[in-house]
Amino acid sequence: MPVDRRGFLTWSGLAVLTGAGVGSGATAGCSRTRPDPGEADYTLRIDRGQIEVASDRTVSTTIYNNQFPGPLLRFTEGKQVTVEVHNNTDTPEQLHWHGQRLPVDIDGAAEEGTPFIPAHGTRRITFTPGPAGFRSYHTHLTPGSDLTGGQYTGQIGPVYIEPKQHPGAFDQEIFLTLKEFEPILNQNEEMPTDFLVGEEVPELEDRGEAAMTASLTRGEPHGYEVGYRTFTINGRALGHGDPIRVRFGERVLLHVLNGSATETRSLALPGHTFTVVALDGNPVPNPVAVPVLWLGTAERVCAIVEMTNPGVWVLGDTSDDDREHGMGIVVEYAGRTGDPQWGAPPPFRWDYRLFTTADRTAPAPDQVIDMLIDKRNAAENGFNVWTINDIPFSMADKRPVHDVTLGKRYRLHLRNATDDVHPMHLHRHTFEITNVAGTPTAGVRKDVAMLGGYQSMDIDFLADQPGLSLLHCHSQLHMDFGFMVLLHAT
């Protein structure tokens, strides 16, 4: 279904929310109005809690407002809000407003200088939300080898920033947060790598393979990876909880958030396609129907699904093992009963170029910053150490730092000399993908983009946020062990 920017904003400004009982991330436990100027618009409470992932199984972790995902926060673009955050844990916390352009003291990263929310303390935050679209909020700590902290917990929730004008409506709007629980360390975890379009760059592959061979020759094991025992959508394993209920002919807008700490996720619905209308909350120039959605950690996809194939279906991950361990949710048409059905989608590789337009060219940057990514296998107590231009980030001195000039356009030329897929995230900015899979592109604007193994990618950003902004791989295991760098705009 062709959707231009105006059409998407018309749909996305839902006046009456239907289907809110299923997957919508309802605002339970949050104040949405301020009868008194001294009261907050929203209140979030960080605490240990139980998530009932199945009728006979619970998971204990840290969550917001005693629910998973955290409450859906609906803001209005340009309208100031106040959020009060109570930290009822023993650990100082950060709350990162992912995908928004906010000052360093609000953004939610200690590396940038945001104050911590103290243990058993409170912080009140007032800011003006923006840009409009699907964003998120989550913890931003570096727990390292402690798999009970940071993004391994249940501290993540959806944010929807409505545009200033929203005249339209649609049939259903569903928010889905994909998340694994009960992480475990291993040294043989298989990660999907061949789902991205793009050719490997020979010199990057040679460099990465030589480094790994040298490490193994020295008798070092493969570095640790993270696996999981429990897989959920909106905190429920497949077959537990309410299904998404639809009617024939309905047009359903899915807002999908990958809330994983480390995993790339996929999503397919047998007999249906997803018309992608926005990536990371930003409308795409060329909405396209695809059979599978792929999302790196923290990526978001907004897609329209036309309900034209009646039945009871599994909306789930294409990995049989992950889906069978819970990564799915039932979609049930009105009047249809029976066991949920699954069918493998047709072969498909995720390609950001699909959503661009051929007649657009990105402006030339004022400066290109080259970033070469390497892996030092098992270099820190069995954990891989990640470097950008041969330097791992130091949490002790918050370095390295690259200086940039306010008002200038920068191109980050990312070269991946590892076989891992890296979801690259830039705080406080929206960037434009300007070269992917060896093709110059324009128009796709994001805040997280997957960089393929032994591949390169260019992303451009306008340095319009003064102070420090963090660039990092959004995999918790990678960022904790060096895969971060700060940009300082003056």
Coordinates of N, CA and C in Angstrom, one line a residue, residues 297-480:
T297 N 19.0 -5.0 17.7 CA 18.6 -4.6 19.1 C 18.3 -3.1 19.0
A298 N 17.1 -2.7 19.6 CA 16.6 -1.4 19.8 C 16.0 -0.8 18.5
E299 N 16.1 -1.5 17.4 CA 15.4 -1.0 16.2 C 13.9 -1.1 16.3
R300 N 13.2 -0.2 15.6 CA 11.7 -0.3 15.6 C 11.2 -0.2 14.2
V301 N 10.2 -0.9 13.9 CA 9.5 -0.9 12.6 C 8.1 -0.7 12.8
C302 N 7.5 0.2 12.0 CA 6.1 0.4 11.9 C 5.6 -0.1 10.6
A303 N 4.6 -1.0 10.6 CA 4.2 -1.7 9.3 C 2.7 -1.9 9.3
I304 N 2.1 -1.7 8.2 CA 0.7 -2.0 8.0 C 0.5 -3.4 7.5
V305 N -0.4 -4.2 8.2 CA -0.8 -5.5 7.7 C -2.2 -5.5 7.3
E306 N -2.5 -5.9 6.1 CA -3.9 -6.0 5.6 C -4.4 -7.4 6.0
M307 N -5.4 -7.5 6.7 CA -5.9 -8.8 7.2 C -6.9 -9.4 6.2
T308 N -6.3 -10.1 5.3 CA -7.1 -10.7 4.2 C -6.9 -12.2 4.0
N309 N -6.4 -12.9 5.1 CA -6.2 -14.3 5.0 C -6.7 -15.0 6.3
P310 N -8.1 -15.2 6.4 CA -8.7 -15.6 7.6 C -8.1 -16.9 8.1
G311 N -8.0 -17.0 9.5 CA -7.5 -18.2 10.1 C -7.0 -17.9 11.5
V312 N -6.3 -18.8 12.1 CA -5.6 -18.6 13.4 C -4.1 -18.8 13.1
W313 N -3.3 -17.8 13.2 CA -1.9 -17.8 12.8 C -0.9 -17.5 13.9
V314 N 0.3 -17.9 13.7 CA 1.4 -17.6 14.6 C 2.2 -16.4 13.9
L315 N 2.2 -15.3 14.6 CA 3.1 -14.2 14.2 C 4.3 -14.4 15.1
G316 N 5.4 -14.8 14.4 CA 6.6 -15.2 15.2 C 7.9 -15.1 14.5
D317 N 8.9 -15.5 15.2 CA 10.3 -15.4 14.7 C 10.5 -16.5 13.7
T318 N 11.3 -16.3 12.7 CA 11.6 -17.3 11.6 C 12.5 -18.4 12.1
S319 N 13.1 -18.2 13.3 CA 13.9 -19.3 13.9 C 13.0 -20.2 14.6
D320 N 13.0 -21.5 14.1 CA 12.1 -22.5 14.7 C 12.4 -22.7 16.2
D321 N 13.6 -22.7 16.5 CA 14.0 -22.9 17.9 C 13.5 -21.8 18.8
D322 N 13.7 -20.5 18.4 CA 13.3 -19.4 19.2 C 11.8 -19.3 19.3
R323 N 11.1 -19.5 18.2 CA 9.7 -19.5 18.1 C 9.1 -20.6 19.1
E324 N 9.6 -21.8 19.0 CA 9.1 -22.9 19.8 C 9.4 -22.6 21.3
H325 N 10.4 -21.8 21.6 CA 10.7 -21.4 23.0 C 10.0 -20.1 23.4
G326 N 9.0 -19.6 22.5 CA 8.2 -18.6 23.0 C 8.1 -17.3 22.2
M327 N 9.0 -17.1 21.2 CA 9.1 -15.9 20.5 C 8.0 -15.8 19.4
G328 N 6.7 -15.5 19.8 CA 5.6 -15.4 18.9 C 4.4 -15.0 19.7
I329 N 3.3 -14.7 18.9 CA 2.0 -14.4 19.5 C 1.0 -14.8 18.5
V330 N -0.2 -15.2 18.9 CA -1.2 -15.7 18.1 C -2.0 -14.6 17.5
V331 N -2.4 -14.6 16.2 CA -3.3 -13.7 15.5 C -4.5 -14.5 15.2
E332 N -5.7 -14.1 15.7 CA -6.9 -14.8 15.5 C -8.0 -14.0 14.8
Y333 N -8.4 -14.4 13.7 CA -9.5 -13.8 12.9 C -10.8 -14.1 13.6
A334 N -11.8 -13.1 13.6 CA -13.1 -13.3 14.2 C -13.8 -14.5 13.5
G335 N -14.4 -15.4 14.3 CA -15.1 -16.5 13.8 C -14.2 -17.7 13.4
R336 N -12.9 -17.6 13.7 CA -12.0 -18.7 13.4 C -11.5 -19.3 14.6
T337 N -11.4 -20.7 14.7 CA -10.9 -21.4 15.8 C -9.9 -22.4 15.3
G338 N -9.3 -23.1 16.3 CA -8.4 -24.2 16.0 C -7.0 -23.8 16.4
D339 N -6.0 -24.7 16.2 CA -4.7 -24.5 16.6 C -4.0 -23.5 15.7
P340 N -3.2 -22.6 16.3 CA -2.5 -21.6 15.5 C -1.5 -22.3 14.5
Q341 N -1.5 -21.7 13.3 CA -0.7 -22.3 12.2 C 0.5 -21.5 11.9
W342 N 1.6 -22.2 11.6 CA 2.8 -21.5 11.2 C 3.2 -22.1 9.8
G343 N 3.8 -21.2 9.0 CA 4.4 -21.6 7.7 C 5.6 -20.7 7.4
A344 N 6.6 -21.3 7.0 CA 7.9 -20.5 6.7 C 7.6 -19.5 5.6
P345 N 8.1 -18.3 5.8 CA 8.0 -17.3 4.7 C 8.9 -17.6 3.5
P346 N 8.7 -16.9 2.4 CA 9.6 -17.1 1.3 C 11.0 -16.6 1.6
P347 N 12.0 -17.1 0.9 CA 13.3 -16.5 1.1 C 13.4 -15.0 0.9
F348 N 14.0 -14.3 1.9 CA 14.1 -12.9 1.8 C 15.3 -12.4 2.6
R349 N 16.0 -11.4 2.1 CA 17.1 -10.8 2.8 C 16.7 -9.3 3.1
W350 N 17.0 -8.8 4.3 CA 16.6 -7.5 4.7 C 17.6 -6.5 4.0
D351 N 17.0 -5.4 3.5 CA 17.7 -4.5 2.7 C 17.2 -3.1 2.9
Y352 N 17.9 -2.2 3.6 CA 17.5 -0.8 3.8 C 17.2 -0.1 2.5
R353 N 17.9 -0.5 1.4 CA 17.7 0.2 0.1 C 16.3 0.1 -0.4
L354 N 15.6 -0.9 0.0 CA 14.2 -1.1 -0.5 C 13.3 0.1 -0.2
F355 N 13.7 0.8 0.9 CA 12.8 1.9 1.4 C 13.3 3.3 1.0
T356 N 14.3 3.3 0.1 CA 14.7 4.6 -0.5 C 14.1 4.9 -1.8
T357 N 14.3 6.0 -2.3 CA 13.9 6.4 -3.7 C 15.1 6.6 -4.6
A358 N 15.0 6.2 -5.8 CA 16.2 6.2 -6.7 C 16.6 7.6 -7.1
D359 N 15.7 8.6 -7.0 CA 16.0 9.9 -7.6 C 16.5 10.8 -6.5
R360 N 16.9 10.3 -5.3 CA 17.4 11.2 -4.3 C 18.9 10.9 -4.1
T361 N 19.6 12.0 -3.8 CA 21.1 12.0 -3.5 C 21.3 12.7 -2.2
A362 N 22.1 12.1 -1.4 CA 22.4 12.7 -0.1 C 23.4 13.9 -0.3
P363 N 23.2 15.0 0.5 CA 24.2 16.1 0.4 C 25.6 15.6 0.7
A364 N 26.6 16.3 0.1 CA 28.0 15.9 0.5 C 28.3 16.3 1.9
P365 N 29.0 15.5 2.6 CA 29.3 15.9 4.0 C 30.4 16.9 4.1
D366 N 30.5 17.6 5.2 CA 31.6 18.5 5.4 C 32.9 17.8 5.8
Q367 N 32.7 16.6 6.4 CA 33.8 15.8 6.8 C 33.4 14.3 6.9
V368 N 34.4 13.4 6.5 CA 34.2 12.0 6.7 C 35.0 11.5 7.8
I369 N 34.4 10.8 8.7 CA 35.2 10.2 9.9 C 35.2 8.7 9.6
D370 N 36.4 8.1 9.5 CA 36.5 6.7 9.2 C 36.6 5.9 10.6
M371 N 35.8 4.9 10.7 CA 35.7 4.1 11.9 C 35.9 2.6 11.5
L372 N 37.0 2.0 11.9 CA 37.3 0.6 11.7 C 37.0 -0.2 12.9
I373 N 36.2 -1.2 12.8 CA 35.7 -2.0 14.0 C 36.5 -3.3 14.0
D374 N 37.1 -3.6 15.1 CA 37.8 -4.9 15.3 C 37.4 -5.6 16.5
K375 N 37.6 -6.9 16.6 CA 37.3 -7.8 17.7 C 38.6 -8.4 18.2
R376 N 38.9 -8.3 19.5 CA 40.0 -9.0 20.1 C 39.4 -10.2 20.9
N377 N 39.5 -11.3 20.2 CA 38.8 -12.5 20.7 C 39.2 -12.9 22.1
A378 N 38.2 -13.1 23.0 CA 38.4 -13.6 24.4 C 39.5 -12.8 25.2
A379 N 39.6 -11.5 24.9 CA 40.8 -10.8 25.4 C 40.6 -10.3 26.9
E380 N 39.4 -10.4 27.4 CA 39.2 -9.9 28.8 C 38.4 -11.0 29.6
N381 N 39.2 -11.8 30.2 CA 38.6 -12.9 31.0 C 37.6 -13.7 30.2
G382 N 37.9 -14.0 29.0 CA 37.0 -14.8 28.1 C 36.1 -14.0 27.3
F383 N 35.9 -12.7 27.6 CA 35.0 -11.8 26.8 C 35.7 -11.2 25.7
N384 N 35.1 -11.0 24.6 CA 35.7 -10.3 23.4 C 35.8 -8.8 23.8
V385 N 36.8 -8.2 23.3 CA 37.0 -6.8 23.5 C 36.9 -6.1 22.1
W386 N 36.1 -5.1 22.0 CA 35.7 -4.4 20.7 C 36.4 -3.1 20.7
T387 N 37.0 -2.8 19.5 CA 37.7 -1.5 19.3 C 37.2 -0.8 18.1
I388 N 37.3 0.6 18.2 CA 37.0 1.5 17.0 C 38.4 2.2 16.8
N389 N 38.9 1.9 15.6 CA 40.2 2.5 15.2 C 41.3 2.1 16.3
D390 N 41.2 0.8 16.7 CA 42.2 0.1 17.5 C 42.1 0.5 19.0
I391 N 41.0 1.3 19.4 CA 40.9 1.7 20.8 C 39.6 1.3 21.4
P392 N 39.6 0.5 22.5 CA 38.3 0.2 23.2 C 37.9 1.4 24.1
F393 N 36.7 1.6 24.2 CA 36.2 2.7 25.1 C 36.5 2.4 26.5
S394 N 36.9 3.4 27.3 CA 37.2 3.3 28.7 C 36.1 4.0 29.5
M395 N 35.5 3.2 30.4 CA 34.5 3.8 31.3 C 35.1 4.6 32.4
A396 N 36.4 4.3 32.6 CA 37.1 5.1 33.7 C 37.3 6.5 33.3
D397 N 37.8 6.8 32.0 CA 38.0 8.2 31.7 C 37.1 8.7 30.5
K398 N 36.1 7.9 30.2 CA 35.1 8.3 29.2 C 35.8 8.7 27.9
R399 N 36.7 7.9 27.4 CA 37.4 8.2 26.1 C 37.4 6.9 25.3
P400 N 37.6 7.0 23.9 CA 37.9 8.2 23.2 C 36.8 9.1 22.9
V401 N 37.1 10.3 22.5 CA 36.2 11.4 22.1 C 36.6 12.0 20.8
H402 N 35.7 12.1 19.8 CA 35.9 12.8 18.6 C 35.3 14.2 18.6
D403 N 36.0 15.3 18.3 CA 35.4 16.6 18.3 C 34.8 16.9 16.9
V404 N 33.6 17.4 17.0 CA 32.9 17.9 15.8 C 32.3 19.3 16.0
T405 N 32.0 19.9 14.9 CA 31.6 21.3 14.9 C 30.1 21.5 14.7
L406 N 29.4 22.2 15.6 CA 28.0 22.4 15.5 C 27.7 23.0 14.1
G407 N 26.6 22.5 13.5 CA 26.1 23.0 12.2 C 26.7 22.3 11.0
K408 N 27.7 21.4 11.2 CA 28.3 20.7 10.1 C 27.7 19.3 9.9
R409 N 27.8 18.8 8.7 CA 27.3 17.5 8.4 C 28.5 16.5 8.3
Y410 N 28.3 15.4 9.0 CA 29.4 14.4 9.1 C 29.0 13.1 8.6
R411 N 29.9 12.4 7.9 CA 29.7 11.1 7.4 C 30.6 10.1 8.2
L412 N 29.9 9.2 8.9 CA 30.6 8.1 9.6 C 30.8 6.9 8.6
H413 N 32.0 6.7 8.2 CA 32.3 5.5 7.3 C 32.7 4.4 8.2
L414 N 31.7 3.5 8.4 CA 31.8 2.3 9.3 C 32.3 1.1 8.5
R415 N 33.4 0.6 9.0 CA 34.0 -0.6 8.4 C 34.1 -1.7 9.4
N416 N 33.4 -2.8 9.2 CA 33.3 -3.9 10.1 C 34.3 -5.1 9.8
A417 N 35.4 -5.2 10.5 CA 36.3 -6.2 10.3 C 36.0 -7.4 11.3
T418 N 34.8 -7.6 11.5 CA 34.3 -8.8 12.3 C 33.2 -9.5 11.6
D419 N 32.9 -10.7 12.0 CA 31.8 -11.4 11.3 C 30.5 -11.2 12.0
D420 N 30.4 -10.3 13.0 CA 29.2 -10.1 13.7 C 28.4 -8.9 13.1
V421 N 27.1 -9.0 13.3 CA 26.2 -7.9 12.8 C 26.1 -6.9 14.0
H422 N 26.4 -5.6 13.7 CA 26.4 -4.6 14.8 C 25.3 -3.6 14.6
P423 N 24.3 -3.5 15.5 CA 23.3 -2.5 15.4 C 23.9 -1.2 16.0
M424 N 24.2 -0.3 15.1 CA 24.9 1.0 15.4 C 23.9 2.0 15.8
H425 N 24.1 2.6 17.0 CA 23.2 3.6 17.6 C 23.9 4.9 17.9
L426 N 23.3 6.0 17.5 CA 23.8 7.3 17.8 C 22.8 8.1 18.6
H427 N 23.2 8.5 19.8 CA 22.4 9.2 20.7 C 22.1 10.6 20.2
R428 N 20.9 11.2 20.6 CA 20.6 12.6 20.5 C 20.5 13.1 19.0
H429 N 20.6 12.2 18.0 CA 20.6 12.6 16.6 C 19.8 11.6 15.8
T430 N 19.3 12.0 14.7 CA 18.8 11.1 13.7 C 19.8 11.1 12.5
F431 N 20.2 10.0 12.1 CA 21.1 9.9 11.0 C 20.5 9.4 9.7
E432 N 21.1 9.6 8.6 CA 20.7 9.2 7.3 C 21.6 8.1 6.7
I433 N 21.1 7.0 6.3 CA 22.0 6.0 5.7 C 22.3 6.4 4.3
T434 N 23.6 6.6 4.0 CA 24.0 7.2 2.7 C 24.8 6.2 1.8
N435 N 25.1 5.1 2.4 CA 25.7 4.0 1.6 C 25.5 2.7 2.3
V436 N 24.9 1.7 1.7 CA 24.7 0.4 2.3 C 24.8 -0.6 1.2
A437 N 25.5 -1.7 1.5 CA 25.7 -2.8 0.5 C 26.4 -2.3 -0.7
G438 N 27.2 -1.3 -0.6 CA 28.0 -0.7 -1.7 C 27.2 0.2 -2.6
T439 N 26.0 0.6 -2.2 CA 25.1 1.5 -3.0 C 24.9 2.8 -2.3
P440 N 25.2 3.9 -3.0 CA 24.8 5.2 -2.4 C 23.3 5.3 -2.2
T441 N 22.8 5.8 -1.1 CA 21.4 5.9 -0.8 C 21.1 7.2 -0.2
A442 N 19.8 7.5 -0.1 CA 19.4 8.8 0.6 C 17.9 8.6 1.1
G443 N 17.6 9.3 2.1 CA 16.2 9.3 2.5 C 15.8 8.5 3.7
V444 N 16.5 7.4 4.0 CA 16.2 6.5 5.1 C 16.9 7.1 6.3
R445 N 16.0 7.5 7.3 CA 16.5 8.2 8.5 C 16.3 7.3 9.7
K446 N 17.3 7.1 10.5 CA 17.2 6.2 11.6 C 18.0 6.6 12.8
D447 N 18.0 5.9 13.9 CA 18.9 6.1 15.0 C 19.6 4.8 15.4
V448 N 19.2 3.7 14.7 CA 20.0 2.4 14.8 C 20.0 1.8 13.4
A449 N 21.1 1.3 13.0 CA 21.2 0.6 11.7 C 22.2 -0.6 11.8
M450 N 21.8 -1.7 11.3 CA 22.6 -2.9 11.3 C 23.7 -2.9 10.3
L451 N 24.9 -3.0 10.8 CA 26.1 -3.1 10.0 C 26.5 -4.6 9.9
G452 N 26.5 -5.1 8.6 CA 26.7 -6.5 8.4 C 28.2 -7.0 8.6
G453 N 28.3 -8.3 8.9 CA 29.7 -8.8 9.1 C 30.6 -8.6 7.9
Y454 N 31.8 -8.1 8.1 CA 32.7 -7.8 7.0 C 32.2 -6.8 6.0
Q455 N 31.2 -6.0 6.4 CA 30.6 -5.0 5.4 C 31.0 -3.6 5.9
S456 N 30.7 -2.7 5.0 CA 30.8 -1.3 5.3 C 29.5 -0.6 5.2
M457 N 29.3 0.6 5.8 CA 28.1 1.4 5.7 C 28.4 2.8 6.0
D458 N 27.8 3.7 5.4 CA 28.0 5.2 5.7 C 26.7 5.7 6.3
I459 N 26.8 6.5 7.4 CA 25.7 7.2 8.0 C 26.1 8.6 8.2
D460 N 25.2 9.5 7.8 CA 25.4 11.0 7.9 C 24.5 11.6 9.0
F461 N 25.1 12.5 9.7 CA 24.3 13.2 10.7 C 24.7 14.7 10.7
L462 N 23.8 15.5 11.1 CA 24.0 17.0 11.3 C 24.3 17.2 12.7
A463 N 25.5 17.7 13.0 CA 25.9 18.0 14.4 C 25.1 19.2 14.9
D464 N 23.9 18.9 15.4 CA 23.0 20.0 15.9 C 22.7 19.9 17.3
Q465 N 23.4 19.0 18.1 CA 23.2 18.9 19.5 C 24.5 19.2 20.2
P466 N 24.5 20.3 21.0 CA 25.8 20.6 21.7 C 26.1 19.7 22.8
G467 N 27.4 19.5 23.0 CA 27.9 18.6 24.0 C 28.2 17.2 23.5
L468 N 28.2 16.2 24.4 CA 28.6 14.9 24.2 C 27.4 14.0 23.7
S469 N 27.7 13.2 22.6 CA 26.7 12.3 22.1 C 27.4 10.9 22.0
L470 N 26.8 9.8 22.4 CA 27.4 8.5 22.4 C 27.0 7.8 21.2
L471 N 28.1 7.2 20.5 CA 27.9 6.3 19.4 C 28.3 4.9 19.9
H472 N 27.5 3.9 19.7 CA 27.8 2.6 20.2 C 27.1 1.5 19.5
C473 N 27.6 0.3 19.6 CA 26.8 -0.9 19.2 C 25.8 -1.2 20.2
H474 N 24.6 -1.4 19.9 CA 23.5 -1.6 20.8 C 23.4 -2.9 21.5
S475 N 24.3 -3.8 21.1 CA 24.4 -5.1 21.8 C 25.1 -4.9 23.1
Q476 N 24.4 -5.2 24.2 CA 24.9 -5.0 25.5 C 26.3 -5.6 25.7
L477 N 26.5 -6.8 25.2 CA 27.7 -7.5 25.3 C 28.9 -6.8 24.6
H478 N 28.6 -6.1 23.5 CA 29.6 -5.4 22.8 C 29.9 -4.0 23.4
M479 N 28.9 -3.3 23.7 CA 29.1 -1.9 24.3 C 29.8 -2.0 25.6
D480 N 29.5 -3.0 26.4 CA 30.2 -3.1 27.7 C 31.7 -3.4 27.7

